[in-house]
Amino acid sequence: MIYESVNLGINTVFSKGYGLIIVLGFFTSIILTKFMINKMVNCKFGMDLHKKEKLKVAEMGGLAILLTLSIFLPFIEANLLLPLLIAGILGIIDDIAKLSPKEKLLILALSAIPIGLLLGLSPLPIILLMVGISICSNFTNMLAGFNGLEIGTGTLASLFLALIMFQNGDIVGFNSLMLFFAVYLGFLIYNKYPAKVFPGDTGTLPIGAFLATVAVWKSAVLPLVIIMLPYIVDAGLKYYSAGITKREDHKPTQLRDDGKLYVGGGYLSLPRLILMKKPMKEYNIVFAIWGLEMLCGICALLVNSTIKII
């Protein structure tokens, strides 16, 4: 059954033109991100705190992601556009006006009600979706602070959830997530070290909202929980050591003369926990967390395969 589903998935991708949509989404994301960098670098920018040269970096680059997905996602599944737009618009407001963590949690939780109704979910899955969207969106917004970390980790998470859909023979779920993966991958080209653009909450909140929506809708909550383990550990460390605070209130790691980052105290997080063991370059800490995400993704695939066999 698994191999039949996989073969059906490959044929459907090409017969319905989904592959072309995904490729177009990737290149459109690159083009719009470059355009956004040129527009934002002098009007909405931040300083890269982990570089000796405090250069200006364009912010709110997540707008390019939202625009690209708004163009192409309706060709695959228009209903999945709603969680992206709600989380993205909330991210825009937060990037400009700075909402509190509790305000974001409440708004995201309530947004799950119309999303669930649109997808035809019953009351219990809608309640699960309320929890999933609010928590996952904040988790994907919190594991951040290093060039390419939040976007790269989210890109990997979407890829592995797409492979879960592929295992299950769910073509709509697979292609929706592959488009999401391709668009975020296009953005990552400019967000990776050394970053030319930051996503802002505009780009990070939609990651969790989209993944949670697909997982609840397609009954893949357990695989998503496994995929999200690096986020869960990071959030748990932060809540344990600092409570619920704004990401902007978190003290950044410090830069040594040799270019390596180290932790001089303060709150705990997954990156800081790794840096406490060994100072390293910014891109190396990002690679380490990407590696953890890949490991969790592989575990999710194995668990999902086992469940299907049983």
PDB file of C-alpha atoms in Angstrom:
ATOM      1  CA  MET A   1       0.000   0.000   0.000  1.00  0.00           C
ATOM      2  CA  ILE A   2       2.795   2.444   0.784  1.00  0.00           C
ATOM      3  CA  TYR A   3       4.492   1.913  -2.587  1.00  0.00           C
ATOM      4  CA  GLU A   4       1.166   2.192  -4.425  1.00  0.00           C
ATOM      5  CA  SER A   5       0.540   5.522  -2.696  1.00  0.00           C
ATOM      6  CA  VAL A   6       4.008   6.765  -3.602  1.00  0.00           C
ATOM      7  CA  ASN A   7       3.631   5.831  -7.280  1.00  0.00           C
ATOM      8  CA  LEU A   8       0.206   7.444  -7.405  1.00  0.00           C
ATOM      9  CA  GLY A   9       1.688  10.560  -5.825  1.00  0.00           C
ATOM     10  CA  ILE A  10       4.446  10.903  -8.431  1.00  0.00           C
ATOM     11  CA  ASN A  11       2.033  10.453 -11.333  1.00  0.00           C
ATOM     12  CA  THR A  12      -0.436  12.938  -9.892  1.00  0.00           C
ATOM     13  CA  VAL A  13       2.236  15.575  -9.320  1.00  0.00           C
ATOM     14  CA  PHE A  14       3.162  15.655 -12.998  1.00  0.00           C
ATOM     15  CA  SER A  15      -0.278  14.994 -14.509  1.00  0.00           C
ATOM     16  CA  LYS A  16      -1.904  17.933 -12.723  1.00  0.00           C
ATOM     17  CA  GLY A  17       0.979  20.325 -13.244  1.00  0.00           C
ATOM     18  CA  TYR A  18       1.710  20.617  -9.525  1.00  0.00           C
ATOM     19  CA  GLY A  19       5.423  20.261 -10.191  1.00  0.00           C
ATOM     20  CA  LEU A  20       5.384  23.345 -12.415  1.00  0.00           C
ATOM     21  CA  ILE A  21       3.493  25.330  -9.775  1.00  0.00           C
ATOM     22  CA  ILE A  22       6.084  24.372  -7.161  1.00  0.00           C
ATOM     23  CA  VAL A  23       9.000  25.363  -9.426  1.00  0.00           C
ATOM     24  CA  LEU A  24       7.340  28.682 -10.298  1.00  0.00           C
ATOM     25  CA  GLY A  25       6.748  29.307  -6.599  1.00  0.00           C
ATOM     26  CA  PHE A  26      10.441  28.774  -5.876  1.00  0.00           C
ATOM     27  CA  PHE A  27      11.677  31.248  -8.497  1.00  0.00           C
ATOM     28  CA  THR A  28       8.957  33.800  -7.740  1.00  0.00           C
ATOM     29  CA  SER A  29       9.987  33.705  -4.086  1.00  0.00           C
ATOM     30  CA  ILE A  30      13.592  34.469  -5.067  1.00  0.00           C
ATOM     31  CA  ILE A  31      12.547  37.389  -7.287  1.00  0.00           C
ATOM     32  CA  LEU A  32      10.132  38.926  -4.771  1.00  0.00           C
ATOM     33  CA  THR A  33      12.617  38.498  -1.918  1.00  0.00           C
ATOM     34  CA  LYS A  34      15.277  40.383  -3.882  1.00  0.00           C
ATOM     35  CA  PHE A  35      12.720  43.098  -4.642  1.00  0.00           C
ATOM     36  CA  MET A  36      11.760  43.284  -0.954  1.00  0.00           C
ATOM     37  CA  ILE A  37      15.408  43.642   0.098  1.00  0.00           C
ATOM     38  CA  ASN A  38      15.864  46.644  -2.181  1.00  0.00           C
ATOM     39  CA  LYS A  39      12.669  48.260  -0.882  1.00  0.00           C
ATOM     40  CA  MET A  40      13.038  47.546   2.835  1.00  0.00           C
ATOM     41  CA  VAL A  41      16.758  48.013   3.472  1.00  0.00           C
ATOM     42  CA  ASN A  42      16.389  51.776   3.934  1.00  0.00           C
ATOM     43  CA  CYS A  43      12.896  52.001   5.440  1.00  0.00           C
ATOM     44  CA  LYS A  44      12.443  48.880   7.600  1.00  0.00           C
ATOM     45  CA  PHE A  45      15.725  47.348   8.691  1.00  0.00           C
ATOM     46  CA  GLY A  46      17.473  45.802  11.664  1.00  0.00           C
ATOM     47  CA  MET A  47      21.060  45.360  12.777  1.00  0.00           C
ATOM     48  CA  ASP A  48      22.765  41.974  12.623  1.00  0.00           C
ATOM     49  CA  LEU A  49      23.909  41.592  16.230  1.00  0.00           C
ATOM     50  CA  HIS A  50      26.156  38.593  15.610  1.00  0.00           C
ATOM     51  CA  LYS A  51      28.540  40.336  13.218  1.00  0.00           C
ATOM     52  CA  LYS A  52      31.527  42.550  13.995  1.00  0.00           C
ATOM     53  CA  GLU A  53      30.316  44.989  11.364  1.00  0.00           C
ATOM     54  CA  LYS A  54      26.823  46.045  12.468  1.00  0.00           C
ATOM     55  CA  LEU A  55      25.346  46.197   8.969  1.00  0.00           C
ATOM     56  CA  LYS A  56      21.754  47.076   8.124  1.00  0.00           C
ATOM     57  CA  VAL A  57      19.610  44.101   7.106  1.00  0.00           C
ATOM     58  CA  ALA A  58      16.187  44.443   5.490  1.00  0.00           C
ATOM     59  CA  GLU A  59      13.315  43.295   7.718  1.00  0.00           C
ATOM     60  CA  MET A  60       9.746  42.063   7.114  1.00  0.00           C
ATOM     61  CA  GLY A  61      11.030  39.992   4.207  1.00  0.00           C
ATOM     62  CA  GLY A  62       8.267  37.533   5.010  1.00  0.00           C
ATOM     63  CA  LEU A  63       6.030  39.710   2.851  1.00  0.00           C
ATOM     64  CA  ALA A  64       7.684  38.112  -0.191  1.00  0.00           C
ATOM     65  CA  ILE A  65       6.742  34.682   1.148  1.00  0.00           C
ATOM     66  CA  LEU A  66       3.124  35.679   1.766  1.00  0.00           C
ATOM     67  CA  LEU A  67       2.765  37.230  -1.678  1.00  0.00           C
ATOM     68  CA  THR A  68       4.232  34.195  -3.419  1.00  0.00           C
ATOM     69  CA  LEU A  69       2.064  31.696  -1.558  1.00  0.00           C
ATOM     70  CA  SER A  70      -1.005  33.878  -2.139  1.00  0.00           C
ATOM     71  CA  ILE A  71      -0.367  33.604  -5.881  1.00  0.00           C
ATOM     72  CA  PHE A  72       0.313  29.876  -6.178  1.00  0.00           C
ATOM     73  CA  LEU A  73      -1.323  28.048  -3.234  1.00  0.00           C
ATOM     74  CA  PRO A  74      -4.914  28.509  -4.578  1.00  0.00           C
ATOM     75  CA  PHE A  75      -3.942  26.334  -7.569  1.00  0.00           C
ATOM     76  CA  ILE A  76      -3.437  23.427  -5.140  1.00  0.00           C
ATOM     77  CA  GLU A  77      -5.682  24.085  -2.114  1.00  0.00           C
ATOM     78  CA  ALA A  78      -7.205  27.545  -1.679  1.00  0.00           C
ATOM     79  CA  ASN A  79      -8.564  26.809   1.813  1.00  0.00           C
ATOM     80  CA  LEU A  80      -5.025  26.540   3.200  1.00  0.00           C
ATOM     81  CA  LEU A  81      -4.421  30.171   2.331  1.00  0.00           C
ATOM     82  CA  LEU A  82      -6.474  31.362   5.320  1.00  0.00           C
ATOM     83  CA  PRO A  83      -4.075  30.274   8.123  1.00  0.00           C
ATOM     84  CA  LEU A  84      -1.168  31.771   6.176  1.00  0.00           C
ATOM     85  CA  LEU A  85      -2.897  35.113   5.724  1.00  0.00           C
ATOM     86  CA  ILE A  86      -4.138  35.345   9.311  1.00  0.00           C
ATOM     87  CA  ALA A  87      -0.731  34.485  10.788  1.00  0.00           C
ATOM     88  CA  GLY A  88       1.045  36.660   8.220  1.00  0.00           C
ATOM     89  CA  ILE A  89      -1.132  39.722   8.844  1.00  0.00           C
ATOM     90  CA  LEU A  90      -0.708  39.218  12.586  1.00  0.00           C
ATOM     91  CA  GLY A  91       3.042  39.074  11.946  1.00  0.00           C
ATOM     92  CA  ILE A  92       2.925  42.359  10.032  1.00  0.00           C
ATOM     93  CA  ILE A  93       1.087  44.015  12.923  1.00  0.00           C
ATOM     94  CA  ASP A  94       3.570  42.561  15.408  1.00  0.00           C
ATOM     95  CA  ASP A  95       6.570  43.677  13.339  1.00  0.00           C
ATOM     96  CA  ILE A  96       5.208  47.229  13.359  1.00  0.00           C
ATOM     97  CA  ALA A  97       3.346  47.591  16.673  1.00  0.00           C
ATOM     98  CA  LYS A  98       4.889  44.797  18.826  1.00  0.00           C
ATOM     99  CA  LEU A  99       2.092  42.704  20.323  1.00  0.00           C
ATOM    100  CA  SER A 100       2.566  40.864  23.610  1.00  0.00           C
ATOM    101  CA  PRO A 101       3.063  37.063  23.556  1.00  0.00           C
ATOM    102  CA  LYS A 102      -0.313  36.559  25.248  1.00  0.00           C
ATOM    103  CA  GLU A 103      -2.080  38.714  22.647  1.00  0.00           C
ATOM    104  CA  LYS A 104      -0.551  36.669  19.836  1.00  0.00           C
ATOM    105  CA  LEU A 105      -1.510  33.390  21.505  1.00  0.00           C
ATOM    106  CA  LEU A 106      -5.125  34.504  21.921  1.00  0.00           C
ATOM    107  CA  ILE A 107      -5.526  35.848  18.385  1.00  0.00           C
ATOM    108  CA  LEU A 108      -3.941  32.769  16.824  1.00  0.00           C
ATOM    109  CA  ALA A 109      -6.094  30.430  18.917  1.00  0.00           C
ATOM    110  CA  LEU A 110      -9.298  32.226  17.902  1.00  0.00           C
ATOM    111  CA  SER A 111      -8.231  32.234  14.250  1.00  0.00           C
ATOM    112  CA  ALA A 112      -8.432  28.435  14.262  1.00  0.00           C
ATOM    113  CA  ILE A 113     -12.234  28.569  14.518  1.00  0.00           C
ATOM    114  CA  PRO A 114     -12.922  30.006  11.032  1.00  0.00           C
ATOM    115  CA  ILE A 115     -10.053  27.943   9.607  1.00  0.00           C
ATOM    116  CA  GLY A 116     -11.490  24.733  11.047  1.00  0.00           C
ATOM    117  CA  LEU A 117     -14.995  25.551   9.821  1.00  0.00           C
ATOM    118  CA  LEU A 118     -13.663  26.299   6.340  1.00  0.00           C
ATOM    119  CA  LEU A 119     -11.916  22.917   6.268  1.00  0.00           C
ATOM    120  CA  GLY A 120     -15.062  21.145   7.494  1.00  0.00           C
ATOM    121  CA  LEU A 121     -13.585  19.978  10.793  1.00  0.00           C
ATOM    122  CA  SER A 122     -15.752  18.787  13.683  1.00  0.00           C
ATOM    123  CA  PRO A 123     -15.631  20.525  17.115  1.00  0.00           C
ATOM    124  CA  LEU A 124     -12.902  18.330  18.655  1.00  0.00           C
ATOM    125  CA  PRO A 125     -10.387  18.798  15.807  1.00  0.00           C
ATOM    126  CA  ILE A 126     -11.148  22.528  15.848  1.00  0.00           C
ATOM    127  CA  ILE A 127     -10.192  22.651  19.534  1.00  0.00           C
ATOM    128  CA  LEU A 128      -7.014  20.732  18.693  1.00  0.00           C
ATOM    129  CA  LEU A 129      -6.376  23.191  15.868  1.00  0.00           C
ATOM    130  CA  MET A 130      -6.769  26.133  18.272  1.00  0.00           C
ATOM    131  CA  VAL A 131      -4.045  24.667  20.465  1.00  0.00           C
ATOM    132  CA  GLY A 132      -1.880  23.660  17.518  1.00  0.00           C
ATOM    133  CA  ILE A 133      -1.920  26.960  15.646  1.00  0.00           C
ATOM    134  CA  SER A 134      -1.356  29.123  18.715  1.00  0.00           C
ATOM    135  CA  ILE A 135       1.480  27.006  20.109  1.00  0.00           C
ATOM    136  CA  CYS A 136       3.218  25.986  16.870  1.00  0.00           C
ATOM    137  CA  SER A 137       3.180  29.542  15.494  1.00  0.00           C
ATOM    138  CA  ASN A 138       4.819  30.874  18.617  1.00  0.00           C
ATOM    139  CA  PHE A 139       7.344  28.032  18.658  1.00  0.00           C
ATOM    140  CA  THR A 140       8.431  28.714  15.057  1.00  0.00           C
ATOM    141  CA  ASN A 141       8.690  32.387  15.960  1.00  0.00           C
ATOM    142  CA  MET A 142      10.835  31.740  19.032  1.00  0.00           C
ATOM    143  CA  LEU A 143      13.546  29.442  17.656  1.00  0.00           C
ATOM    144  CA  ALA A 144      15.334  32.320  15.963  1.00  0.00           C
ATOM    145  CA  GLY A 145      18.119  34.853  16.252  1.00  0.00           C
ATOM    146  CA  PHE A 146      20.749  33.444  13.881  1.00  0.00           C
ATOM    147  CA  ASN A 147      21.048  33.842  10.116  1.00  0.00           C
ATOM    148  CA  GLY A 148      18.909  31.199   8.421  1.00  0.00           C
ATOM    149  CA  LEU A 149      17.872  29.450  11.631  1.00  0.00           C
ATOM    150  CA  GLU A 150      14.122  30.012  11.730  1.00  0.00           C
ATOM    151  CA  ILE A 151      13.588  29.839   7.969  1.00  0.00           C
ATOM    152  CA  GLY A 152      15.899  26.867   7.416  1.00  0.00           C
ATOM    153  CA  THR A 153      14.417  24.873  10.289  1.00  0.00           C
ATOM    154  CA  GLY A 154      10.888  25.681   9.137  1.00  0.00           C
ATOM    155  CA  THR A 155      11.792  24.702   5.585  1.00  0.00           C
ATOM    156  CA  LEU A 156      13.058  21.321   6.777  1.00  0.00           C
ATOM    157  CA  ALA A 157       9.982  20.815   8.961  1.00  0.00           C
ATOM    158  CA  SER A 158       7.688  21.443   5.994  1.00  0.00           C
ATOM    159  CA  LEU A 159       9.706  19.045   3.824  1.00  0.00           C
ATOM    160  CA  PHE A 160       9.423  16.198   6.308  1.00  0.00           C
ATOM    161  CA  LEU A 161       5.706  16.788   6.866  1.00  0.00           C
ATOM    162  CA  ALA A 162       5.341  16.734   3.067  1.00  0.00           C
ATOM    163  CA  LEU A 163       7.080  13.345   3.017  1.00  0.00           C
ATOM    164  CA  ILE A 164       4.649  12.154   5.695  1.00  0.00           C
ATOM    165  CA  MET A 165       1.799  13.163   3.372  1.00  0.00           C
ATOM    166  CA  PHE A 166       3.567  11.327   0.545  1.00  0.00           C
ATOM    167  CA  GLN A 167       3.798   8.183   2.671  1.00  0.00           C
ATOM    168  CA  ASN A 168       0.077   8.460   3.371  1.00  0.00           C
ATOM    169  CA  GLY A 169      -0.796   8.938  -0.290  1.00  0.00           C
ATOM    170  CA  ASP A 170      -2.283  12.384   0.381  1.00  0.00           C
ATOM    171  CA  ILE A 171      -1.559  14.291  -2.818  1.00  0.00           C
ATOM    172  CA  VAL A 172      -3.148  17.608  -1.861  1.00  0.00           C
ATOM    173  CA  GLY A 173      -1.314  17.676   1.463  1.00  0.00           C
ATOM    174  CA  PHE A 174       1.961  16.672  -0.176  1.00  0.00           C
ATOM    175  CA  ASN A 175       1.857  19.284  -2.934  1.00  0.00           C
ATOM    176  CA  SER A 176       0.651  22.062  -0.635  1.00  0.00           C
ATOM    177  CA  LEU A 177       3.581  21.416   1.675  1.00  0.00           C
ATOM    178  CA  MET A 178       6.051  21.076  -1.198  1.00  0.00           C
ATOM    179  CA  LEU A 179       4.981  24.485  -2.499  1.00  0.00           C
ATOM    180  CA  PHE A 180       5.412  25.872   1.016  1.00  0.00           C
ATOM    181  CA  PHE A 181       8.853  24.239   1.169  1.00  0.00           C
ATOM    182  CA  ALA A 182       9.893  25.640  -2.225  1.00  0.00           C
ATOM    183  CA  VAL A 183       8.787  29.191  -1.420  1.00  0.00           C
ATOM    184  CA  TYR A 184      10.593  29.228   1.931  1.00  0.00           C
ATOM    185  CA  LEU A 185      13.657  27.653   0.315  1.00  0.00           C
ATOM    186  CA  GLY A 186      13.730  30.509  -2.203  1.00  0.00           C
ATOM    187  CA  PHE A 187      13.654  32.993   0.658  1.00  0.00           C
ATOM    188  CA  LEU A 188      16.394  31.079   2.510  1.00  0.00           C
ATOM    189  CA  ILE A 189      18.839  31.865  -0.298  1.00  0.00           C
ATOM    190  CA  TYR A 190      18.926  35.470   0.928  1.00  0.00           C
ATOM    191  CA  ASN A 191      18.311  34.705   4.609  1.00  0.00           C
ATOM    192  CA  LYS A 192      21.157  32.225   5.110  1.00  0.00           C
ATOM    193  CA  TYR A 193      24.523  33.366   6.479  1.00  0.00           C
ATOM    194  CA  PRO A 194      25.385  36.151   5.859  1.00  0.00           C
ATOM    195  CA  ALA A 195      21.759  37.264   5.791  1.00  0.00           C
ATOM    196  CA  LYS A 196      20.599  39.948   3.382  1.00  0.00           C
ATOM    197  CA  VAL A 197      17.061  39.902   4.781  1.00  0.00           C
ATOM    198  CA  PHE A 198      15.230  38.944   7.964  1.00  0.00           C
ATOM    199  CA  PRO A 199      11.747  37.369   7.757  1.00  0.00           C
ATOM    200  CA  GLY A 200      10.260  39.140  10.751  1.00  0.00           C
ATOM    201  CA  ASP A 201       7.207  37.690  12.467  1.00  0.00           C
ATOM    202  CA  THR A 202       5.575  38.125   9.048  1.00  0.00           C
ATOM    203  CA  GLY A 203       7.582  35.133   7.866  1.00  0.00           C
ATOM    204  CA  THR A 204       7.932  33.037  11.030  1.00  0.00           C
ATOM    205  CA  LEU A 205       4.395  32.927  12.456  1.00  0.00           C
ATOM    206  CA  PRO A 206       2.903  31.402   9.262  1.00  0.00           C
ATOM    207  CA  ILE A 207       5.277  28.426   9.497  1.00  0.00           C
ATOM    208  CA  GLY A 208       3.667  27.017  12.628  1.00  0.00           C
ATOM    209  CA  ALA A 209       0.155  28.025  11.577  1.00  0.00           C
ATOM    210  CA  PHE A 210       0.441  26.238   8.235  1.00  0.00           C
ATOM    211  CA  LEU A 211       2.099  23.083   9.569  1.00  0.00           C
ATOM    212  CA  ALA A 212      -0.416  22.763  12.414  1.00  0.00           C
ATOM    213  CA  THR A 213      -3.359  23.276  10.064  1.00  0.00           C
ATOM    214  CA  VAL A 214      -2.201  20.612   7.618  1.00  0.00           C
ATOM    215  CA  ALA A 215      -1.338  18.175  10.423  1.00  0.00           C
ATOM    216  CA  VAL A 216      -4.734  18.451  12.134  1.00  0.00           C
ATOM    217  CA  TRP A 217      -6.660  18.450   8.848  1.00  0.00           C
ATOM    218  CA  LYS A 218      -4.777  15.417   7.515  1.00  0.00           C
ATOM    219  CA  SER A 219      -4.581  13.500  10.832  1.00  0.00           C
ATOM    220  CA  ALA A 220      -0.798  13.746  11.122  1.00  0.00           C
ATOM    221  CA  VAL A 221      -0.510  15.288  14.580  1.00  0.00           C
ATOM    222  CA  LEU A 222       1.891  12.697  16.034  1.00  0.00           C
ATOM    223  CA  PRO A 223       4.411  13.019  13.169  1.00  0.00           C
ATOM    224  CA  LEU A 224       4.244  16.806  13.487  1.00  0.00           C
ATOM    225  CA  VAL A 225       4.948  16.616  17.225  1.00  0.00           C
ATOM    226  CA  ILE A 226       8.079  14.556  16.483  1.00  0.00           C
ATOM    227  CA  ILE A 227       9.130  16.969  13.725  1.00  0.00           C
ATOM    228  CA  MET A 228       8.611  19.887  16.115  1.00  0.00           C
ATOM    229  CA  LEU A 229      10.772  18.439  18.916  1.00  0.00           C
ATOM    230  CA  PRO A 230      13.635  20.977  18.486  1.00  0.00           C
ATOM    231  CA  TYR A 231      11.063  23.771  18.783  1.00  0.00           C
ATOM    232  CA  ILE A 232       9.479  22.130  21.820  1.00  0.00           C
ATOM    233  CA  VAL A 233      12.829  21.754  23.592  1.00  0.00           C
ATOM    234  CA  ASP A 234      13.768  25.359  22.774  1.00  0.00           C
ATOM    235  CA  ALA A 235      10.453  26.731  24.046  1.00  0.00           C
ATOM    236  CA  GLY A 236      10.603  24.576  27.175  1.00  0.00           C
ATOM    237  CA  LEU A 237      14.079  25.862  28.045  1.00  0.00           C
ATOM    238  CA  LYS A 238      13.000  29.471  27.528  1.00  0.00           C
ATOM    239  CA  TYR A 239       9.812  29.157  29.574  1.00  0.00           C
ATOM    240  CA  TYR A 240      11.710  27.376  32.349  1.00  0.00           C
ATOM    241  CA  SER A 241      14.470  29.989  32.570  1.00  0.00           C
ATOM    242  CA  ALA A 242      12.760  33.235  31.551  1.00  0.00           C
ATOM    243  CA  GLY A 243       8.991  32.715  31.519  1.00  0.00           C
ATOM    244  CA  ILE A 244       6.778  34.150  28.794  1.00  0.00           C
ATOM    245  CA  THR A 245       8.618  37.143  27.344  1.00  0.00           C
ATOM    246  CA  LYS A 246       8.916  38.927  24.039  1.00  0.00           C
ATOM    247  CA  ARG A 247      11.620  37.628  21.723  1.00  0.00           C
ATOM    248  CA  GLU A 248      13.042  41.170  21.609  1.00  0.00           C
ATOM    249  CA  ASP A 249      13.670  40.996  25.376  1.00  0.00           C
ATOM    250  CA  HIS A 250      16.004  38.017  25.033  1.00  0.00           C
ATOM    251  CA  LYS A 251      19.661  38.935  25.479  1.00  0.00           C
ATOM    252  CA  PRO A 252      21.682  37.954  22.387  1.00  0.00           C
ATOM    253  CA  THR A 253      24.699  35.675  22.558  1.00  0.00           C
ATOM    254  CA  GLN A 254      28.094  37.371  22.545  1.00  0.00           C
ATOM    255  CA  LEU A 255      30.686  37.499  19.779  1.00  0.00           C
ATOM    256  CA  ARG A 256      34.347  36.699  20.456  1.00  0.00           C
ATOM    257  CA  ASP A 257      37.271  38.230  18.578  1.00  0.00           C
ATOM    258  CA  ASP A 258      37.699  34.991  16.616  1.00  0.00           C
ATOM    259  CA  GLY A 259      34.135  35.264  15.307  1.00  0.00           C
ATOM    260  CA  LYS A 260      32.731  32.494  17.486  1.00  0.00           C
ATOM    261  CA  LEU A 261      29.585  32.959  19.563  1.00  0.00           C
ATOM    262  CA  TYR A 262      29.463  32.172  23.255  1.00  0.00           C
ATOM    263  CA  VAL A 263      27.003  32.477  26.124  1.00  0.00           C
ATOM    264  CA  GLY A 264      27.860  34.710  29.049  1.00  0.00           C
ATOM    265  CA  GLY A 265      24.812  33.857  31.134  1.00  0.00           C
ATOM    266  CA  GLY A 266      21.129  34.671  30.983  1.00  0.00           C
ATOM    267  CA  TYR A 267      18.171  32.597  29.838  1.00  0.00           C
ATOM    268  CA  LEU A 268      18.339  29.129  28.309  1.00  0.00           C
ATOM    269  CA  SER A 269      17.419  28.090  24.774  1.00  0.00           C
ATOM    270  CA  LEU A 270      18.362  25.259  22.435  1.00  0.00           C
ATOM    271  CA  PRO A 271      21.075  27.274  20.614  1.00  0.00           C
ATOM    272  CA  ARG A 272      22.433  28.684  23.883  1.00  0.00           C
ATOM    273  CA  LEU A 273      22.510  25.223  25.457  1.00  0.00           C
ATOM    274  CA  ILE A 274      24.681  24.012  22.571  1.00  0.00           C
ATOM    275  CA  LEU A 275      26.911  27.097  22.773  1.00  0.00           C
ATOM    276  CA  MET A 276      27.402  26.551  26.509  1.00  0.00           C
ATOM    277  CA  LYS A 277      29.085  23.262  25.629  1.00  0.00           C
ATOM    278  CA  LYS A 278      31.156  24.668  22.783  1.00  0.00           C
ATOM    279  CA  PRO A 279      31.476  28.192  21.320  1.00  0.00           C
ATOM    280  CA  MET A 280      31.126  28.128  17.534  1.00  0.00           C
ATOM    281  CA  LYS A 281      30.581  30.252  14.452  1.00  0.00           C
ATOM    282  CA  GLU A 282      27.056  31.440  13.742  1.00  0.00           C
ATOM    283  CA  TYR A 283      26.585  29.202  10.713  1.00  0.00           C
ATOM    284  CA  ASN A 284      27.802  26.171  12.657  1.00  0.00           C
ATOM    285  CA  ILE A 285      25.197  26.557  15.398  1.00  0.00           C
ATOM    286  CA  VAL A 286      22.561  26.860  12.667  1.00  0.00           C
ATOM    287  CA  PHE A 287      23.861  23.708  10.953  1.00  0.00           C
ATOM    288  CA  ALA A 288      23.736  21.881  14.299  1.00  0.00           C
ATOM    289  CA  ILE A 289      20.070  22.713  14.821  1.00  0.00           C
ATOM    290  CA  TRP A 290      19.253  21.890  11.203  1.00  0.00           C
ATOM    291  CA  GLY A 291      20.876  18.515  11.853  1.00  0.00           C
ATOM    292  CA  LEU A 292      18.663  17.963  14.894  1.00  0.00           C
ATOM    293  CA  GLU A 293      15.617  18.901  12.831  1.00  0.00           C
ATOM    294  CA  MET A 294      16.596  16.419  10.119  1.00  0.00           C
ATOM    295  CA  LEU A 295      17.060  13.691  12.733  1.00  0.00           C
ATOM    296  CA  CYS A 296      13.600  14.386  14.163  1.00  0.00           C
ATOM    297  CA  GLY A 297      12.131  14.414  10.660  1.00  0.00           C
ATOM    298  CA  ILE A 298      13.624  10.998   9.892  1.00  0.00           C
ATOM    299  CA  CYS A 299      12.248   9.658  13.190  1.00  0.00           C
ATOM    300  CA  ALA A 300       8.808  10.993  12.246  1.00  0.00           C
ATOM    301  CA  LEU A 301       8.964   9.168   8.911  1.00  0.00           C
ATOM    302  CA  LEU A 302       9.961   5.917  10.628  1.00  0.00           C
ATOM    303  CA  VAL A 303       7.182   6.215  13.210  1.00  0.00           C
ATOM    304  CA  ASN A 304       4.630   7.013  10.515  1.00  0.00           C
ATOM    305  CA  SER A 305       5.764   4.001   8.464  1.00  0.00           C
ATOM    306  CA  THR A 306       5.476   1.753  11.516  1.00  0.00           C
ATOM    307  CA  ILE A 307       1.963   2.988  12.247  1.00  0.00           C
ATOM    308  CA  LYS A 308       0.910   2.303   8.642  1.00  0.00           C
ATOM    309  CA  ILE A 309       2.302  -1.245   8.776  1.00  0.00           C
ATOM    310  CA  ILE A 310       0.568  -1.977  12.101  1.00  0.00           C
TER     311      ILE A 310
END
